[in-house]
Amino acid sequence: MIILGIETSCDETAAAVVENGTEVLSNIVASSAYMHAKTGGIIPEQAAREQIKSIIPVIDEAHQGAFKNLNSNTDKKSLLNKIDAIAVTYGPGLIGSLLVGVESAKTLSWLSNKPIIPVNHLVAHIYANFINENQETDSNTPVFPALALVVSGGHTDLVLMKDHGNIKWIGGTRDDAAGEAFDKTARLLGLPYPGGPAISETAGLYLVNNPSTMLDLFPRPLLDEKNFDWSFSGLKTAVARELEAKDNVNKKRFSAEVQEAIVDSLVVKSINAIKEFKPKSFLISGGVAANKRLTEKFKETIAEEKLSVNFFAPSPKLATDNAAVIASAAYFNFNPVPWQEIEANPQLSITDAHKK
Ligand code: KG4
Ligand code: ZN
């Protein structure tokens, strides 16, 4: 089955064509993040305007890329006939951005008479781990029960998956999301938006020469509590206080400290959950899963503690917002609804979709 996925929840306009939930035929992402770099954060109206400009060219490119053997003059209707269904993110996200994808997908469904599947963006992130990224790992797909950590710009959720569509929330952030913590502290350090890649790169410049320095300047709240919750809002206050107290800060070392505080918190609590729930697979996803130090530390800790769990982390391209994961999630949770019933829902939570 070939599914066209559409994703417009935030500042990425994305379309992808995926076969059987695992084979990516095309994956196109246009981002307006560079525009928000100037303001240090997203301006929702501007993100929505960029979505409107990009959506049709991005869908066109995804179609053309997927069916390369068709020449570029092929009319859009026959390209649309090559797909079996349309999947679209309906939440959570920014309402103006979500509406662009949802209305485009509904129009395409109506025009082509193809089924349409509404997809929860947070659940879709997890499916980055079900996509075949290269030949070597093709046989290596996650098995259930799985524990999944979703770490994005707006959310931090830890869920147990007994099967596709069977998701139980076991923990998450009480305030800022992990990605938000990177973005906000980067801003304090004068680094550009999005903060995660900027902090990671700047930290890398320090770590390359100081691989074994103790990095414990910033707090790791809630670590001793017997729950799977996080709190990241204190980090920006701690960073601001340090910056105020010191005349001269080493930005590279500071970035390494910030990264280690976030990574440490995520790893300790997730490892506790692996020990308690004993899943067969542990999957990380969302933009923060693109962080190299995070994947490294998970691998190290799982090996050190001899935990019998298979660890999965997607490539950065599939970890950050994209539409291939939307198409993949729709394939594994195939639940078409009449297009008239789909409405964008900015507040959707990770357990709101795929109820069984
Ligand atoms: O999943 P995503 O692309 O969009 C949302 O659904 O929010 O996540 C974006 C977040 C941003 O906060 C960004 O700073 C963070 O992911 N991020 C990273 C890295 N790449 C993106 N955080 C840490 N290290 C990275 N390499
Ligand atoms: Zn996302």
Coordinates of C-alpha atoms and ligand atoms in Angstrom, one line a residue:
M1 CA 0.0 0.0 0.0
I2 CA 1.3 3.4 -1.0
I3 CA 0.5 6.4 1.3
L4 CA 1.0 10.1 0.8
G5 CA 1.8 11.7 4.1
I6 CA 1.3 15.4 4.8
E7 CA 2.8 17.2 7.9
T8 CA 2.4 20.9 8.7
S9 CA 2.1 21.0 12.5
C10 CA 4.8 23.7 13.2
D11 CA 7.4 25.4 11.0
E12 CA 8.0 22.5 8.6
T13 CA 5.9 21.9 5.5
A14 CA 6.4 18.2 4.6
A15 CA 5.1 15.6 2.2
A16 CA 6.3 12.0 1.7
V17 CA 5.3 8.9 -0.1
V18 CA 5.8 5.6 1.8
E19 CA 5.2 2.1 0.7
N20 CA 3.9 -0.5 3.3
G21 CA 4.8 1.8 6.2
T22 CA 8.5 1.1 5.8
E23 CA 9.9 2.0 2.4
V24 CA 10.3 5.7 1.8
L25 CA 9.8 6.6 -1.9
S26 CA 10.2 10.3 -1.3
N27 CA 10.5 12.6 1.7
I28 CA 10.4 16.4 1.2
V29 CA 10.7 18.9 4.0
A30 CA 10.6 22.7 3.5
S31 CA 11.4 24.6 6.8
S32 CA 10.8 28.2 7.8
A33 CA 13.0 27.8 10.8
Y34 CA 15.7 30.1 9.3
M35 CA 13.1 32.9 9.5
H36 CA 12.5 32.3 13.2
A37 CA 16.2 32.3 13.8
K38 CA 16.1 36.1 13.8
T39 CA 13.5 36.3 16.5
G40 CA 14.8 33.4 18.5
G41 CA 11.5 31.5 18.4
I42 CA 8.5 30.8 16.2
I43 CA 6.1 33.4 15.2
P44 CA 2.9 31.4 14.5
E45 CA 1.4 33.7 11.9
Q46 CA 4.6 33.7 9.9
A47 CA 4.9 29.9 10.1
A48 CA 1.3 29.6 8.8
R49 CA 1.9 32.0 5.9
E50 CA 5.0 30.0 4.9
Q51 CA 3.0 26.8 5.1
I52 CA 0.5 28.2 2.6
K53 CA 3.3 29.2 0.2
S54 CA 5.1 25.8 0.4
I55 CA 2.4 23.2 0.6
I56 CA 1.5 22.7 -3.1
P57 CA 5.2 22.7 -4.3
V58 CA 6.2 20.3 -1.5
I59 CA 3.4 17.8 -2.3
D60 CA 4.2 18.1 -6.0
E61 CA 7.9 17.4 -5.3
A62 CA 7.1 14.4 -3.1
H63 CA 4.9 13.0 -5.9
Q64 CA 7.4 13.6 -8.6
G65 CA 10.2 12.2 -6.4
A66 CA 8.3 9.0 -5.6
F67 CA 7.3 8.2 -9.1
K68 CA 10.5 9.2 -10.9
N69 CA 9.7 7.0 -13.9
L70 CA 6.8 9.3 -14.8
N71 CA 7.8 12.4 -16.6
S72 CA 7.4 15.7 -15.0
N73 CA 4.6 16.7 -17.4
T74 CA 2.4 14.0 -16.1
D75 CA -0.8 15.6 -14.9
K76 CA -1.4 15.7 -11.1
K77 CA -4.5 13.5 -11.3
S78 CA -2.6 10.6 -12.7
L79 CA 0.1 11.0 -10.0
L80 CA -2.6 11.0 -7.4
N81 CA -4.0 7.8 -8.8
K82 CA -0.7 6.1 -7.9
I83 CA -1.3 6.4 -4.2
D84 CA -3.8 4.3 -2.2
A85 CA -4.4 6.7 0.7
I86 CA -3.6 10.1 2.2
A87 CA -2.4 10.6 5.8
V88 CA -2.3 14.0 7.5
T89 CA -1.3 15.4 10.9
Y90 CA -4.3 16.8 12.6
G91 CA -2.6 17.7 15.9
P92 CA -1.0 18.7 18.2
G93 CA 0.6 21.9 16.8
L94 CA 0.0 25.4 15.8
I95 CA -3.6 25.9 14.6
G96 CA -2.7 28.1 11.6
S97 CA 0.0 25.6 10.5
L98 CA -2.1 22.5 11.1
L99 CA -5.1 23.9 9.1
V100 CA -3.0 24.2 5.9
G101 CA -2.1 20.5 5.9
V102 CA -5.5 19.3 7.0
E103 CA -7.4 21.4 4.4
S104 CA -5.0 20.4 1.6
A105 CA -5.3 16.7 2.5
K106 CA -9.1 16.9 2.7
T107 CA -9.2 18.5 -0.7
L108 CA -6.9 15.9 -2.2
S109 CA -9.0 13.1 -0.7
W110 CA -12.2 14.6 -2.1
L111 CA -10.7 15.2 -5.5
S112 CA -9.1 11.7 -5.8
N113 CA -11.7 9.8 -3.8
K114 CA -8.9 8.2 -1.8
P115 CA -9.2 7.3 1.9
I116 CA -7.8 9.8 4.4
I117 CA -6.3 8.9 7.7
P118 CA -5.9 11.6 10.5
V119 CA -2.6 11.1 12.3
N120 CA -1.5 12.2 15.8
H121 CA 1.9 13.9 15.3
L122 CA 3.4 12.6 18.6
V123 CA 2.5 9.0 17.8
A124 CA 3.9 9.4 14.3
H125 CA 7.3 10.5 15.7
I126 CA 7.6 6.9 17.2
Y127 CA 7.2 5.4 13.7
A128 CA 10.5 6.9 12.6
N129 CA 11.9 3.7 14.1
F130 CA 9.7 1.4 11.9
I131 CA 11.0 2.9 8.7
N132 CA 13.8 1.1 6.8
E133 CA 16.7 3.5 6.7
N134 CA 19.3 1.2 5.1
Q135 CA 19.8 -2.3 4.0
E136 CA 21.9 -3.3 7.0
T137 CA 19.2 -2.7 9.5
D138 CA 16.2 -3.8 7.4
S139 CA 15.6 -7.0 9.4
N140 CA 15.9 -5.0 12.6
T141 CA 12.4 -3.7 13.4
P142 CA 11.0 -3.0 16.8
V143 CA 9.0 -5.7 18.6
F144 CA 6.3 -5.2 21.2
P145 CA 6.0 -4.5 24.1
A146 CA 8.0 -1.4 23.4
L147 CA 8.9 1.6 25.5
A148 CA 8.9 4.9 23.5
L149 CA 10.4 8.2 24.5
V150 CA 9.1 11.1 22.4
V151 CA 11.3 14.2 22.8
S152 CA 10.3 17.2 20.6
G153 CA 10.2 20.9 20.8
G154 CA 6.8 21.0 22.5
H155 CA 6.5 17.6 24.1
T156 CA 8.3 15.0 26.3
D157 CA 6.4 11.8 26.7
L158 CA 7.3 8.3 27.8
V159 CA 4.8 5.6 26.6
L160 CA 4.4 1.9 26.7
M161 CA 3.2 0.3 23.4
K162 CA 1.8 -3.2 23.6
D163 CA 0.9 -3.1 20.0
H164 CA 0.2 -0.6 17.2
G165 CA -2.6 1.5 18.5
N166 CA -2.2 0.3 22.1
I167 CA -0.4 3.2 23.9
K168 CA -0.2 3.9 27.6
W169 CA 1.3 7.1 28.9
I170 CA 3.7 6.5 31.9
G171 CA 5.4 9.8 32.2
G172 CA 6.4 13.1 30.8
T173 CA 7.4 16.7 31.5
R174 CA 5.7 18.7 34.1
D175 CA 6.7 22.0 32.5
D176 CA 9.1 22.7 29.5
A177 CA 9.7 20.0 26.9
A178 CA 13.3 18.8 26.4
G179 CA 13.5 20.5 23.0
E180 CA 12.2 23.7 24.5
A181 CA 14.9 23.5 27.2
F182 CA 17.5 23.4 24.4
D183 CA 15.8 26.3 22.6
K184 CA 15.4 28.5 25.6
T185 CA 18.9 28.0 27.0
A186 CA 20.4 28.5 23.5
R187 CA 18.7 31.8 23.4
L188 CA 20.2 32.9 26.7
L189 CA 23.6 31.8 25.4
G190 CA 23.1 33.9 22.2
L191 CA 22.9 30.8 20.0
P192 CA 20.5 30.6 17.1
Y193 CA 17.1 28.9 16.9
P194 CA 16.5 26.0 16.8
G195 CA 18.7 25.7 19.9
G196 CA 19.1 21.9 20.0
P197 CA 21.4 21.6 17.0
A198 CA 23.2 24.8 17.9
I199 CA 23.9 23.7 21.5
S200 CA 24.9 20.2 20.3
E201 CA 27.4 21.7 17.8
T202 CA 28.9 24.1 20.3
A203 CA 29.1 21.4 23.0
G204 CA 30.9 19.2 20.5
L205 CA 33.7 21.8 20.1
Y206 CA 34.3 21.5 23.9
L207 CA 33.9 17.7 24.2
V208 CA 36.3 16.9 21.4
N209 CA 39.2 18.2 23.5
N210 CA 37.7 17.4 27.0
P211 CA 35.9 14.1 26.6
S212 CA 36.0 13.1 30.2
T213 CA 35.4 16.4 32.1
M214 CA 32.8 16.1 34.8
L215 CA 29.7 18.1 33.7
D216 CA 27.5 18.6 36.7
L217 CA 27.0 22.4 36.8
F218 CA 23.2 22.3 36.2
P219 CA 20.4 20.6 38.2
R220 CA 18.7 17.3 37.2
P221 CA 15.4 17.6 39.0
L222 CA 13.1 14.7 40.1
L223 CA 15.8 12.1 39.5
D224 CA 15.3 10.5 42.9
E225 CA 11.5 10.4 42.6
K226 CA 9.8 7.1 41.8
N227 CA 8.0 8.3 38.8
F228 CA 8.8 8.9 35.1
D229 CA 8.4 12.6 35.1
W230 CA 10.8 15.4 34.1
S231 CA 11.0 19.1 34.9
F232 CA 13.2 21.3 32.6
S233 CA 12.0 24.8 33.4
G234 CA 14.5 25.2 36.2
L235 CA 17.4 24.8 33.7
K236 CA 16.9 28.1 32.0
T237 CA 16.7 29.9 35.4
A238 CA 20.0 28.2 36.4
V239 CA 21.6 29.1 33.2
A240 CA 20.5 32.7 33.4
R241 CA 21.8 32.9 37.0
E242 CA 25.2 31.5 36.1
L243 CA 25.4 33.9 33.1
E244 CA 24.6 36.9 35.4
A245 CA 27.1 35.8 38.0
K246 CA 30.0 35.4 35.6
D247 CA 31.7 38.1 33.5
N248 CA 33.1 35.7 31.1
V249 CA 31.6 32.3 30.2
N250 CA 33.0 29.7 28.0
K251 CA 30.1 29.1 25.7
K252 CA 31.4 25.8 24.5
R253 CA 31.7 24.4 28.0
F254 CA 28.4 25.9 29.0
S255 CA 26.7 24.2 26.0
A256 CA 28.2 20.9 27.0
E257 CA 26.9 21.4 30.6
V258 CA 23.4 22.2 29.3
Q259 CA 23.4 19.2 26.9
E260 CA 24.6 16.9 29.6
A261 CA 22.0 18.0 32.1
I262 CA 19.1 17.4 29.7
V263 CA 20.6 14.1 28.4
D264 CA 21.3 12.8 31.9
S265 CA 17.7 13.4 33.0
L266 CA 16.3 11.7 30.0
V267 CA 18.6 8.7 30.2
V268 CA 18.2 8.1 34.0
K269 CA 14.4 8.2 34.0
S270 CA 14.0 6.2 30.8
I271 CA 16.5 3.5 32.1
N272 CA 14.4 3.3 35.3
A273 CA 11.4 2.7 33.2
I274 CA 13.2 0.0 31.1
K275 CA 14.1 -1.8 34.4
E276 CA 10.5 -1.6 35.6
F277 CA 8.5 -2.5 32.5
K278 CA 11.1 -4.7 30.8
P279 CA 10.1 -3.9 27.2
K280 CA 11.6 -5.8 24.3
S281 CA 12.4 -2.6 22.4
F282 CA 13.2 0.9 23.5
L283 CA 12.6 3.6 20.8
I284 CA 13.5 7.3 20.9
S285 CA 12.1 9.9 18.6
G286 CA 11.3 13.5 18.0
G287 CA 13.8 16.3 17.2
V288 CA 15.9 15.8 20.4
A289 CA 16.5 12.2 19.4
A290 CA 18.7 13.7 16.7
N291 CA 21.1 14.6 19.5
K292 CA 24.3 12.4 19.2
R293 CA 25.2 12.6 22.9
L294 CA 21.7 11.3 23.8
T295 CA 21.9 8.3 21.6
E296 CA 25.5 7.6 22.7
K297 CA 24.6 7.8 26.4
F298 CA 21.6 5.5 25.9
K299 CA 23.7 2.9 24.1
E300 CA 26.5 3.1 26.8
T301 CA 24.1 2.8 29.7
I302 CA 22.1 -0.1 28.2
A303 CA 25.4 -1.9 27.6
E304 CA 26.8 -1.1 31.1
E305 CA 23.7 -2.2 32.9
K306 CA 23.4 -5.3 30.7
L307 CA 19.8 -4.6 29.9
S308 CA 18.2 -7.0 27.4
V309 CA 16.4 -4.4 25.3
N310 CA 16.9 -3.5 21.7
F311 CA 17.6 0.2 21.4
F312 CA 16.3 2.1 18.3
A313 CA 17.1 5.7 17.3
P314 CA 16.2 7.2 13.9
S315 CA 18.5 9.2 11.7
P316 CA 18.2 13.0 12.3
K317 CA 16.2 13.4 9.1
L318 CA 13.5 11.0 10.5
A319 CA 13.8 12.2 14.1
T320 CA 12.9 15.8 13.3
D321 CA 9.6 16.8 11.8
N322 CA 8.9 15.0 8.4
A323 CA 5.9 13.4 6.6
A324 CA 7.4 9.9 6.1
V325 CA 6.6 9.1 9.7
I326 CA 3.0 10.4 9.2
A327 CA 2.5 8.0 6.3
S328 CA 4.1 5.1 8.2
A329 CA 1.9 5.7 11.3
A330 CA -1.2 5.7 9.1
Y331 CA -0.1 2.4 7.5
F332 CA 0.3 0.6 10.8
N333 CA -2.8 2.2 12.3
F334 CA -5.0 2.2 9.1
N335 CA -8.1 4.0 10.2
P336 CA -9.7 6.1 7.4
V337 CA -12.5 8.5 8.3
P338 CA -14.8 10.5 6.0
W339 CA -12.9 13.7 5.2
Q340 CA -15.7 15.8 6.6
E341 CA -15.0 14.5 10.1
I342 CA -11.3 15.6 10.3
E343 CA -10.6 18.7 12.2
A344 CA -7.3 20.2 13.3
N345 CA -6.8 19.8 17.1
P346 CA -3.9 21.8 18.4
Q347 CA -4.2 20.3 21.9
L348 CA -4.1 16.6 21.0
S349 CA -2.2 14.5 23.5
I350 CA -0.2 11.3 22.7
T351 CA -2.9 9.0 23.9
D352 CA -5.8 10.8 22.1
A353 CA -5.4 8.9 18.9
H354 CA -5.5 5.2 18.0
K355 CA -7.8 4.1 20.8
K356 CA -8.8 0.5 20.7
Ligands
KG4_1 O1 10.2 17.0 16.6 P1 10.7 18.3 16.2 O2 11.4 18.4 14.9 O3 9.5 19.3 16.1 C1 8.4 19.3 17.1 O4 7.5 18.5 16.9 O5 8.6 20.1 18.0 O6 11.6 18.8 17.4 C2 12.2 20.1 17.3 C3 13.0 20.2 18.6 C4 13.6 21.6 18.8 O7 13.4 22.0 20.1 C5 15.1 21.4 18.5 O8 15.9 22.3 19.2 C6 15.3 20.0 18.9 O9 14.1 19.3 18.5 N1 16.5 19.4 18.2 C7 17.6 19.0 18.9 C8 18.5 18.6 17.9 N2 17.9 18.7 16.7 C9 16.7 19.2 16.9 N3 17.8 19.0 20.2 C10 19.0 18.5 20.6 N4 20.0 18.1 19.7 C11 19.8 18.1 18.3 N5 20.7 17.7 17.5
ZN2 ZN 7.5 16.9 15.9

